[in-house]
Coordinates of N, CA and C in Angstrom, one line a residue:
M1 N 0.8 -10.5 2.4 CA 1.8 -9.7 1.8 C 1.7 -9.7 0.3
I2 N 1.3 -10.8 -0.2 CA 1.1 -10.9 -1.7 C 0.1 -9.9 -2.2
K3 N -1.0 -9.8 -1.4 CA -2.1 -8.8 -1.8 C -1.6 -7.4 -1.9
A4 N -0.7 -7.0 -0.9 CA -0.1 -5.7 -0.9 C 0.8 -5.5 -2.1
R5 N 1.6 -6.5 -2.3 CA 2.6 -6.4 -3.4 C 1.9 -6.3 -4.8
I6 N 0.8 -6.9 -5.0 CA 0.1 -6.9 -6.3 C -1.0 -5.9 -6.3
N7 N -1.1 -5.0 -5.3 CA -2.1 -4.0 -5.2 C -3.5 -4.5 -5.2
A8 N -3.7 -5.6 -4.4 CA -5.0 -6.2 -4.3 C -5.6 -6.2 -2.9
L9 N -5.2 -5.3 -2.1 CA -5.8 -5.1 -0.7 C -7.3 -4.8 -0.9
P10 N -8.1 -5.4 -0.1 CA -9.6 -5.1 -0.2 C -9.9 -3.6 0.2
T11 N -10.6 -2.9 -0.7 CA -11.1 -1.6 -0.4 C -12.4 -1.4 -1.1
R12 N -13.1 -0.3 -0.9 CA -14.4 -0.1 -1.5 C -14.3 -0.2 -3.0
T13 N -13.3 0.4 -3.6 CA -13.3 0.4 -5.1 C -13.1 -1.0 -5.6
R14 N -12.4 -1.8 -4.9 CA -12.2 -3.2 -5.3 C -13.4 -4.0 -5.1
T15 N -14.1 -3.9 -4.0 CA -15.2 -4.8 -3.7 C -16.5 -4.3 -4.4
A16 N -16.4 -3.0 -5.0 CA -17.6 -2.5 -5.7 C -17.5 -2.8 -7.2
R17 N -16.5 -3.5 -7.6 CA -16.4 -3.9 -9.0 C -17.6 -4.7 -9.4
G18 N -18.3 -4.3 -10.5 CA -19.5 -5.0 -10.9 C -20.7 -4.7 -10.1
R19 N -20.6 -3.8 -9.1 CA -21.7 -3.4 -8.3 C -21.8 -1.9 -8.3
P20 N -22.3 -1.3 -9.3 CA -22.3 0.1 -9.5 C -23.0 0.9 -8.4
N21 N -23.9 0.3 -7.6 CA -24.6 1.0 -6.6 C -23.9 1.0 -5.2
N22 N -22.8 0.2 -5.1 CA -22.1 0.2 -3.9 C -21.2 1.4 -3.7
P23 N -21.1 1.9 -2.5 CA -20.2 3.1 -2.3 C -18.8 2.9 -2.6
R24 N -18.1 3.9 -3.2 CA -16.7 3.8 -3.5 C -15.8 4.8 -2.8
N25 N -16.4 5.8 -2.3 CA -15.6 6.9 -1.6 C -15.1 6.3 -0.3
C26 N -14.0 7.0 0.2 CA -13.3 6.6 1.4 C -14.3 6.6 2.6
R27 N -14.3 5.5 3.3 CA -15.3 5.4 4.4 C -14.9 6.3 5.6
A28 N -13.8 6.9 5.6 CA -13.4 7.8 6.6 C -14.0 9.2 6.3
G29 N -14.7 9.3 5.2 CA -15.4 10.6 4.9 C -14.6 11.5 4.0
C30 N -13.4 11.0 3.6 CA -12.6 11.8 2.7 C -13.2 12.0 1.3
A31 N -13.0 13.1 0.7 CA -13.5 13.3 -0.7 C -12.6 12.6 -1.7
A32 N -12.5 11.3 -1.6 CA -11.6 10.6 -2.5 C -12.1 9.1 -2.6
L33 N -11.7 8.5 -3.7 CA -12.1 7.1 -3.9 C -11.2 6.2 -2.9
E34 N -11.8 5.2 -2.4 CA -11.1 4.4 -1.4 C -10.4 3.3 -2.2
T35 N -9.1 3.6 -2.6 CA -8.2 2.7 -3.3 C -7.2 2.2 -2.3
P36 N -6.5 1.1 -2.5 CA -5.4 0.7 -1.7 C -4.3 1.8 -1.5
N37 N -4.0 2.5 -2.6 CA -3.0 3.6 -2.6 C -3.5 4.7 -1.7
Y38 N -4.8 5.1 -1.8 CA -5.3 6.2 -1.0 C -5.3 5.8 0.5
V39 N -5.8 4.6 0.8 CA -5.9 4.2 2.2 C -4.5 4.2 2.9
V40 N -3.5 3.6 2.2 CA -2.2 3.5 2.7 C -1.4 4.7 2.7
Q41 N -1.5 5.5 1.7 CA -0.6 6.7 1.5 C -1.2 8.0 1.9
Q42 N -2.5 8.2 1.9 CA -3.0 9.5 2.0 C -4.1 9.7 3.1
C43 N -4.9 8.7 3.4 CA -5.9 8.9 4.4 C -5.4 9.3 5.8
F44 N -6.1 10.2 6.4 CA -5.6 10.7 7.8 C -5.6 9.6 8.8
R45 N -6.5 8.6 8.6 CA -6.5 7.5 9.5 C -5.2 6.8 9.7
T46 N -4.4 6.7 8.6 CA -3.2 6.0 8.6 C -1.9 6.8 8.7
H47 N -2.1 8.1 9.1 CA -1.0 9.0 9.1 C 0.1 8.6 10.1
G48 N -0.3 8.2 11.3 CA 0.6 7.8 12.3 C 1.5 6.6 12.0
L49 N 0.8 5.6 11.3 CA 1.5 4.4 10.9 C 2.4 4.6 9.7
R50 N 2.1 5.6 8.9 CA 3.0 6.0 7.8 C 4.3 6.5 8.4
I51 N 4.2 7.3 9.4 CA 5.4 7.8 10.1 C 6.2 6.7 10.7
K52 N 5.5 5.7 11.3 CA 6.2 4.6 11.9 C 6.9 3.7 10.9
R53 N 6.2 3.5 9.7 CA 6.8 2.8 8.6 C 8.1 3.5 8.1
H54 N 8.0 4.8 7.9 CA 9.2 5.6 7.5 C 10.3 5.4 8.5
K55 N 10.0 5.5 9.8 CA 11.1 5.4 10.8 C 11.7 4.0 10.8
A56 N 10.9 3.0 10.5 CA 11.4 1.6 10.4 C 12.5 1.5 9.3
I57 N 12.3 2.1 8.2 CA 13.2 2.1 7.1 C 14.5 2.9 7.5
S58 N 14.3 4.1 8.0 CA 15.4 5.0 8.3 C 16.2 4.3 9.5
N59 N 15.6 3.8 10.5 CA 16.3 3.2 11.6 C 17.2 2.0 11.1
Y60 N 16.6 1.2 10.2 CA 17.4 0.0 9.7 C 18.7 0.5 9.0
I61 N 18.5 1.5 8.2 CA 19.7 2.0 7.5 C 20.7 2.6 8.5
S62 N 20.2 3.3 9.5 CA 21.1 3.9 10.5 C 21.9 2.8 11.3
R63 N 21.2 1.7 11.7 CA 21.9 0.6 12.3 C 23.0 0.0 11.4
S64 N 22.6 -0.2 10.2 CA 23.5 -0.8 9.2 C 24.8 0.1 9.0
L65 N 24.6 1.4 9.0 CA 25.8 2.3 8.8 C 26.6 2.3 10.1
Q66 N 26.0 2.3 11.2 CA 26.8 2.2 12.5 C 27.6 1.0 12.6
Q67 N 27.0 -0.1 12.2 CA 27.8 -1.4 12.2 C 29.0 -1.4 11.2
K68 N 28.9 -0.5 10.2 CA 30.0 -0.3 9.3 C 31.0 0.7 9.7
G69 N 30.8 1.3 10.9 CA 31.8 2.2 11.5 C 31.5 3.7 11.2
F70 N 30.3 4.0 10.7 CA 29.9 5.4 10.5 C 29.4 6.0 11.8
Q71 N 29.6 7.2 12.0 CA 29.0 8.0 13.1 C 27.7 8.6 12.4
V72 N 26.6 8.3 13.0 CA 25.3 8.7 12.4 C 24.5 9.7 13.2
A73 N 24.1 10.8 12.6 CA 23.2 11.7 13.2 C 21.9 11.6 12.6
E74 N 20.8 11.4 13.4 CA 19.5 11.2 12.9 C 18.7 12.5 12.9
E75 N 18.1 12.8 11.8 CA 17.3 14.0 11.6 C 18.0 15.3 12.1
P76 N 19.2 15.6 11.7 CA 19.8 16.8 12.1 C 19.1 18.0 11.4
I77 N 19.1 19.1 12.0 CA 18.4 20.3 11.4 C 19.4 21.3 10.9
Y78 N 19.2 21.7 9.7 CA 20.1 22.7 9.1 C 19.3 24.0 8.8
L79 N 19.6 25.1 9.4 CA 18.9 26.3 9.1 C 19.7 27.1 8.1
L80 N 19.1 27.1 6.9 CA 19.8 27.8 5.7 C 19.0 29.0 5.3
P81 N 19.6 29.9 4.6 CA 18.9 31.1 4.1 C 17.6 30.8 3.3
A82 N 17.7 29.7 2.5 CA 16.5 29.4 1.7 C 15.5 28.5 2.5
G83 N 15.8 28.2 3.7 CA 14.8 27.4 4.5 C 15.5 26.3 5.3
T84 N 14.7 25.6 6.1 CA 15.3 24.5 6.9 C 15.2 23.2 6.2
L85 N 16.3 22.5 6.4 CA 16.4 21.1 5.8 C 16.7 20.1 7.0
K86 N 16.1 19.0 6.9 CA 16.2 18.0 8.0 C 16.3 16.6 7.3
P87 N 17.5 16.2 6.8 CA 17.6 14.9 6.2 C 17.5 13.8 7.3
D88 N 17.1 12.6 6.9 CA 16.9 11.5 7.9 C 18.2 11.2 8.5
L89 N 19.3 11.0 7.7 CA 20.6 10.5 8.2 C 21.7 11.3 7.7
V90 N 22.7 11.7 8.5 CA 23.9 12.2 8.1 C 25.0 11.3 8.7
A91 N 25.7 10.5 7.9 CA 26.6 9.5 8.3 C 28.1 9.9 7.9
N92 N 28.9 9.9 8.9 CA 30.3 10.4 8.8 C 31.3 9.2 9.0
K93 N 32.2 9.0 8.1 CA 33.3 8.1 8.3 C 34.5 8.6 7.6
K94 N 35.6 8.7 8.3 CA 36.9 9.3 7.8 C 36.6 10.7 7.3
D95 N 36.8 10.8 6.0 CA 36.7 12.2 5.4 C 35.5 12.3 4.5
T96 N 34.5 11.3 4.6 CA 33.4 11.3 3.7 C 32.1 11.3 4.6
V97 N 31.1 12.1 4.1 CA 29.8 12.1 4.8 C 28.7 11.7 3.7
L98 N 27.8 10.9 4.2 CA 26.6 10.5 3.4 C 25.4 11.2 4.0
V99 N 24.7 12.0 3.1 CA 23.4 12.6 3.5 C 22.3 11.8 2.8
L100 N 21.5 11.2 3.6 CA 20.5 10.3 3.1 C 19.1 10.7 3.6
D101 N 18.1 10.6 2.7 CA 16.7 10.8 3.1 C 15.8 9.7 2.5
A102 N 14.9 9.2 3.4 CA 14.1 8.1 2.9 C 12.7 8.6 2.5
Q103 N 12.1 7.9 1.6 CA 10.7 8.2 1.2 C 10.1 6.9 0.7
I104 N 8.8 6.7 1.1 CA 8.0 5.6 0.6 C 6.9 6.2 -0.2
V105 N 6.9 6.1 -1.5 CA 6.0 6.8 -2.4 C 4.8 6.0 -2.8
G106 N 3.8 6.6 -3.4 CA 2.6 5.9 -3.8 C 2.6 5.5 -5.2
D107 N 1.6 4.8 -5.6 CA 1.4 4.4 -7.1 C 1.3 5.7 -7.9
G108 N 1.7 5.6 -9.1 CA 1.7 6.8 -10.0 C 2.9 7.7 -9.9
V109 N 3.8 7.4 -9.0 CA 5.0 8.2 -8.8 C 6.1 7.4 -9.5
E110 N 6.8 8.0 -10.5 CA 7.9 7.3 -11.1 C 9.1 7.3 -10.2
L111 N 9.5 6.0 -9.9 CA 10.4 5.8 -8.7 C 11.8 6.5 -8.9
D112 N 12.3 6.4 -10.1 CA 13.6 7.0 -10.4 C 13.6 8.5 -10.3
S113 N 12.4 9.1 -10.8 CA 12.2 10.5 -10.8 C 12.1 11.0 -9.3
A114 N 11.4 10.2 -8.5 CA 11.3 10.6 -7.1 C 12.7 10.5 -6.4
H115 N 13.5 9.6 -6.8 CA 14.9 9.5 -6.2 C 15.7 10.7 -6.6
T116 N 15.6 11.1 -7.9 CA 16.4 12.2 -8.4 C 15.9 13.5 -7.7
T117 N 14.6 13.7 -7.6 CA 14.0 14.9 -7.0 C 14.5 15.0 -5.5
K118 N 14.5 13.9 -4.8 CA 14.9 13.9 -3.4 C 16.4 14.3 -3.3
C119 N 17.2 13.7 -4.2 CA 18.7 14.1 -4.2 C 18.9 15.6 -4.4
L120 N 18.2 16.1 -5.4 CA 18.3 17.5 -5.8 C 17.9 18.4 -4.6
K121 N 16.9 18.0 -3.9 CA 16.5 18.8 -2.7 C 17.6 19.1 -1.8
Y122 N 18.4 18.1 -1.5 CA 19.5 18.2 -0.5 C 20.8 18.5 -1.1
N123 N 21.0 18.2 -2.4 CA 22.4 18.4 -3.0 C 22.5 19.9 -3.4
I124 N 22.7 20.8 -2.4 CA 22.8 22.2 -2.7 C 24.1 22.6 -2.0
K125 N 24.7 23.6 -2.5 CA 26.1 24.1 -2.0 C 26.0 24.5 -0.5
L126 N 25.0 25.2 -0.1 CA 25.0 25.7 1.2 C 24.9 24.5 2.3
L127 N 24.1 23.5 1.9 CA 24.0 22.4 2.8 C 25.3 21.6 2.8
E128 N 25.9 21.4 1.7 CA 27.2 20.8 1.6 C 28.3 21.5 2.5
Q129 N 28.3 22.8 2.4 CA 29.2 23.6 3.2 C 28.9 23.4 4.7
A130 N 27.6 23.4 5.0 CA 27.3 23.3 6.4 C 27.7 21.9 7.0
V131 N 27.5 20.9 6.2 CA 27.9 19.5 6.6 C 29.4 19.4 6.8
K132 N 30.1 20.0 5.9 CA 31.6 20.0 5.9 C 32.1 20.7 7.2
V133 N 31.5 21.8 7.5 CA 31.9 22.6 8.7 C 31.6 21.7 10.0
Q134 N 30.4 21.1 9.9 CA 30.0 20.3 11.1 C 30.8 19.1 11.3
T135 N 31.3 18.5 10.3 CA 31.9 17.1 10.4 C 33.4 17.1 10.0
D136 N 33.9 18.2 9.5 CA 35.3 18.3 9.0 C 35.6 17.4 7.9
A137 N 34.5 17.0 7.2 CA 34.7 16.0 6.0 C 35.2 16.8 4.8
Q138 N 35.8 16.1 3.9 CA 36.3 16.6 2.6 C 35.3 16.4 1.5
K139 N 34.4 15.3 1.7 CA 33.5 14.9 0.6 C 32.1 14.7 1.2
V140 N 31.1 15.2 0.5 CA 29.7 15.0 0.9 C 29.0 14.3 -0.3
I141 N 28.3 13.2 0.0 CA 27.6 12.5 -1.0 C 26.1 12.5 -0.6
F142 N 25.2 12.8 -1.6 CA 23.8 12.9 -1.3 C 23.1 11.7 -2.0
S143 N 22.2 11.1 -1.3 CA 21.4 10.0 -2.0 C 20.1 9.9 -1.3
S144 N 19.2 9.0 -1.8 CA 17.9 8.8 -1.2 C 17.7 7.3 -1.0
I145 N 16.7 7.0 -0.1 CA 16.2 5.7 0.1 C 14.8 5.7 -0.4
T146 N 14.6 5.3 -1.7 CA 13.3 5.4 -2.3 C 12.7 4.1 -2.8
L147 N 11.6 3.8 -2.2 CA 10.8 2.7 -2.6 C 9.3 3.0 -2.5
N148 N 8.4 2.2 -3.1 CA 7.0 2.5 -2.9 C 6.4 1.7 -1.8
W149 N 5.1 1.9 -1.6 CA 4.4 1.3 -0.5 C 4.3 -0.2 -0.6
R150 N 4.5 -0.7 -1.9 CA 4.4 -2.1 -2.1 C 5.8 -2.8 -2.1
G151 N 6.8 -2.0 -1.6 CA 8.1 -2.6 -1.4 C 9.0 -2.7 -2.7
I152 N 8.6 -1.9 -3.7 CA 9.4 -1.9 -5.0 C 10.3 -0.7 -4.9
W153 N 11.6 -1.0 -5.2 CA 12.7 0.0 -5.1 C 12.8 0.8 -6.4
S154 N 13.2 2.0 -6.2 CA 13.7 2.8 -7.3 C 15.0 2.2 -7.7
P155 N 15.2 1.7 -9.0 CA 16.5 1.1 -9.4 C 17.7 2.0 -9.1
K156 N 17.5 3.3 -9.4 CA 18.7 4.2 -9.2 C 19.0 4.4 -7.8
S157 N 18.0 4.4 -6.9 CA 18.3 4.5 -5.5 C 19.0 3.3 -5.0
A158 N 18.4 2.1 -5.4 CA 19.0 0.9 -4.9 C 20.5 0.7 -5.4
Q159 N 20.7 1.0 -6.7 CA 22.0 0.9 -7.2 C 23.0 1.8 -6.5
H160 N 22.6 3.1 -6.3 CA 23.5 4.0 -5.6 C 23.8 3.6 -4.2
L161 N 22.8 3.1 -3.5 CA 23.1 2.7 -2.1 C 24.0 1.5 -2.0
L162 N 23.8 0.6 -3.0 CA 24.7 -0.6 -3.1 C 26.1 -0.2 -3.4
R163 N 26.2 0.7 -4.3 CA 27.6 1.2 -4.8 C 28.3 1.9 -3.6
L164 N 27.5 2.6 -2.8 CA 28.1 3.3 -1.7 C 28.4 2.4 -0.5
G165 N 27.9 1.2 -0.6 CA 28.1 0.2 0.5 C 27.2 0.5 1.7
V166 N 26.2 1.3 1.5 CA 25.2 1.6 2.6 C 24.5 0.3 3.0
I167 N 24.1 -0.5 2.0 CA 23.3 -1.7 2.1 C 23.8 -2.8 1.2
N168 N 23.4 -4.0 1.4 CA 23.7 -5.1 0.4 C 22.4 -5.6 -0.2
K169 N 22.5 -6.6 -1.0 CA 21.3 -7.1 -1.7 C 20.3 -7.7 -0.8
R170 N 20.8 -8.3 0.3 CA 19.8 -8.9 1.2 C 19.1 -7.7 1.9
D171 N 19.7 -6.6 2.2 CA 19.1 -5.5 2.8 C 17.9 -4.9 1.9
L172 N 18.2 -5.0 0.6 CA 17.1 -4.5 -0.3 C 15.8 -5.3 -0.1
S173 N 16.0 -6.6 0.0 CA 14.8 -7.5 0.3 C 14.2 -7.2 1.6
V174 N 15.0 -7.1 2.6 CA 14.5 -6.8 4.0 C 13.7 -5.5 4.1
L175 N 14.3 -4.5 3.5 CA 13.7 -3.2 3.5 C 12.4 -3.2 2.7
G176 N 12.4 -3.9 1.6 CA 11.1 -4.0 0.8 C 10.0 -4.6 1.6
T177 N 10.4 -5.7 2.3 CA 9.5 -6.4 3.2 C 8.9 -5.5 4.3
R178 N 9.8 -4.7 4.9 CA 9.4 -3.8 6.0 C 8.5 -2.8 5.5
A179 N 8.7 -2.3 4.3 CA 7.8 -1.3 3.7 C 6.4 -2.0 3.5
I180 N 6.3 -3.2 3.0 CA 5.1 -3.9 2.8 C 4.4 -4.1 4.2
I181 N 5.1 -4.6 5.2 CA 4.5 -4.8 6.5 C 3.9 -3.5 7.1
G182 N 4.7 -2.4 6.9 CA 4.2 -1.1 7.4 C 2.9 -0.7 6.6
S183 N 2.9 -1.0 5.3 CA 1.7 -0.6 4.5 C 0.5 -1.5 4.9
M184 N 0.7 -2.8 5.2 CA -0.4 -3.7 5.6 C -0.9 -3.2 7.0
A185 N 0.0 -2.8 7.9 CA -0.5 -2.2 9.2 C -1.4 -1.0 9.0
C186 N -1.0 -0.2 8.0 CA -1.8 1.0 7.7 C -3.2 0.5 7.2
H187 N -3.3 -0.4 6.4 CA -4.5 -0.9 5.9 C -5.4 -1.5 7.0
R188 N -4.8 -2.3 7.9 CA -5.5 -2.9 9.0 C -6.1 -1.8 9.9
R189 N -5.2 -0.8 10.2 CA -5.6 0.3 11.1 C -6.8 1.0 10.5
F190 N -6.8 1.3 9.2 CA -7.9 2.0 8.5 C -9.2 1.2 8.7
G191 N -9.1 -0.1 8.6 CA -10.4 -0.9 8.7 C -10.9 -0.9 10.2
F192 N -10.0 -0.9 11.1 CA -10.4 -1.0 12.5 C -11.0 0.3 13.1
M193 N -10.6 1.5 12.6 CA -10.9 2.8 13.1 C -12.3 3.2 12.6
N194 N -13.0 4.0 13.5 CA -14.3 4.6 13.1 C -14.3 6.1 13.0
I195 N -13.0 6.7 13.1 CA -12.9 8.1 13.0 C -13.2 8.5 11.5
H196 N -14.0 9.6 11.4 CA -14.2 10.1 10.0 C -14.1 11.6 10.0
T197 N -14.0 12.2 8.9 CA -13.9 13.6 8.8 C -15.2 14.2 8.2
S198 N -15.6 15.3 8.7 CA -16.7 16.1 8.3 C -16.5 17.5 8.4
G199 N -16.5 18.2 7.2 CA -16.2 19.7 7.3 C -14.9 20.0 7.8
G200 N -13.9 19.1 7.5 CA -12.5 19.4 7.9 C -12.2 19.0 9.3
K201 N -13.2 18.4 10.1 CA -13.0 18.0 11.5 C -13.2 16.5 11.6
W202 N -12.5 16.0 12.6 CA -12.5 14.5 12.8 C -13.6 14.2 13.8
S203 N -14.3 13.1 13.6 CA -15.3 12.7 14.5 C -15.3 11.1 14.6
R204 N -15.8 10.6 15.8 CA -15.8 9.2 16.0 C -17.2 8.6 15.8
T205 N -18.1 9.4 15.2 CA -19.5 9.0 15.2 C -20.1 8.8 13.8
G206 N -19.2 8.5 12.9 CA -19.7 8.4 11.5 C -19.5 7.0 10.9
V207 N -19.1 7.0 9.7 CA -18.9 5.8 8.9 C -17.8 4.9 9.6
S208 N -18.1 3.6 9.7 CA -17.1 2.8 10.3 C -16.5 1.8 9.2

């Protein structure tokens, strides 16, 4: 876990340091350097486990809210004139609804900016009205669950969730650890698979 936290997972770019003749591109055949961030966040080999990691975070928050007396809808679909929105969680308690969406971002993404962007995506009048009609709530609050693949939280996201009572400080640590565990699973899966891409198609007969 420490290697993931400090961005030191073994990849071609890391093992090729000081060895200019060693290959550095993604061994799955992608046209990209094989960095920890690329392996965990972008390579097609790890797509399924990225979804599983995301669900682990969302499900933890859902259970936490239900234990606090919220009625929670998971991934409800809202068909709006500007397009379809599907937040991870819509949690209703008394006259207040929380609309929450999770994201685990990569390196190079400013965490607080990612939190703000996610909130703005959902904090629109039409969605607010749709949620109020659906739940009879008087107040709708939008927020995000934003951390990176190494388990580091957006300070704004963490502070807002704490202030809303969605999670406590222990939960921040637990969720950070779950993000890291999910990322390590992605890295292991990447190393075990021999599927590679060629000309936009996947094959099992290439680089391993």
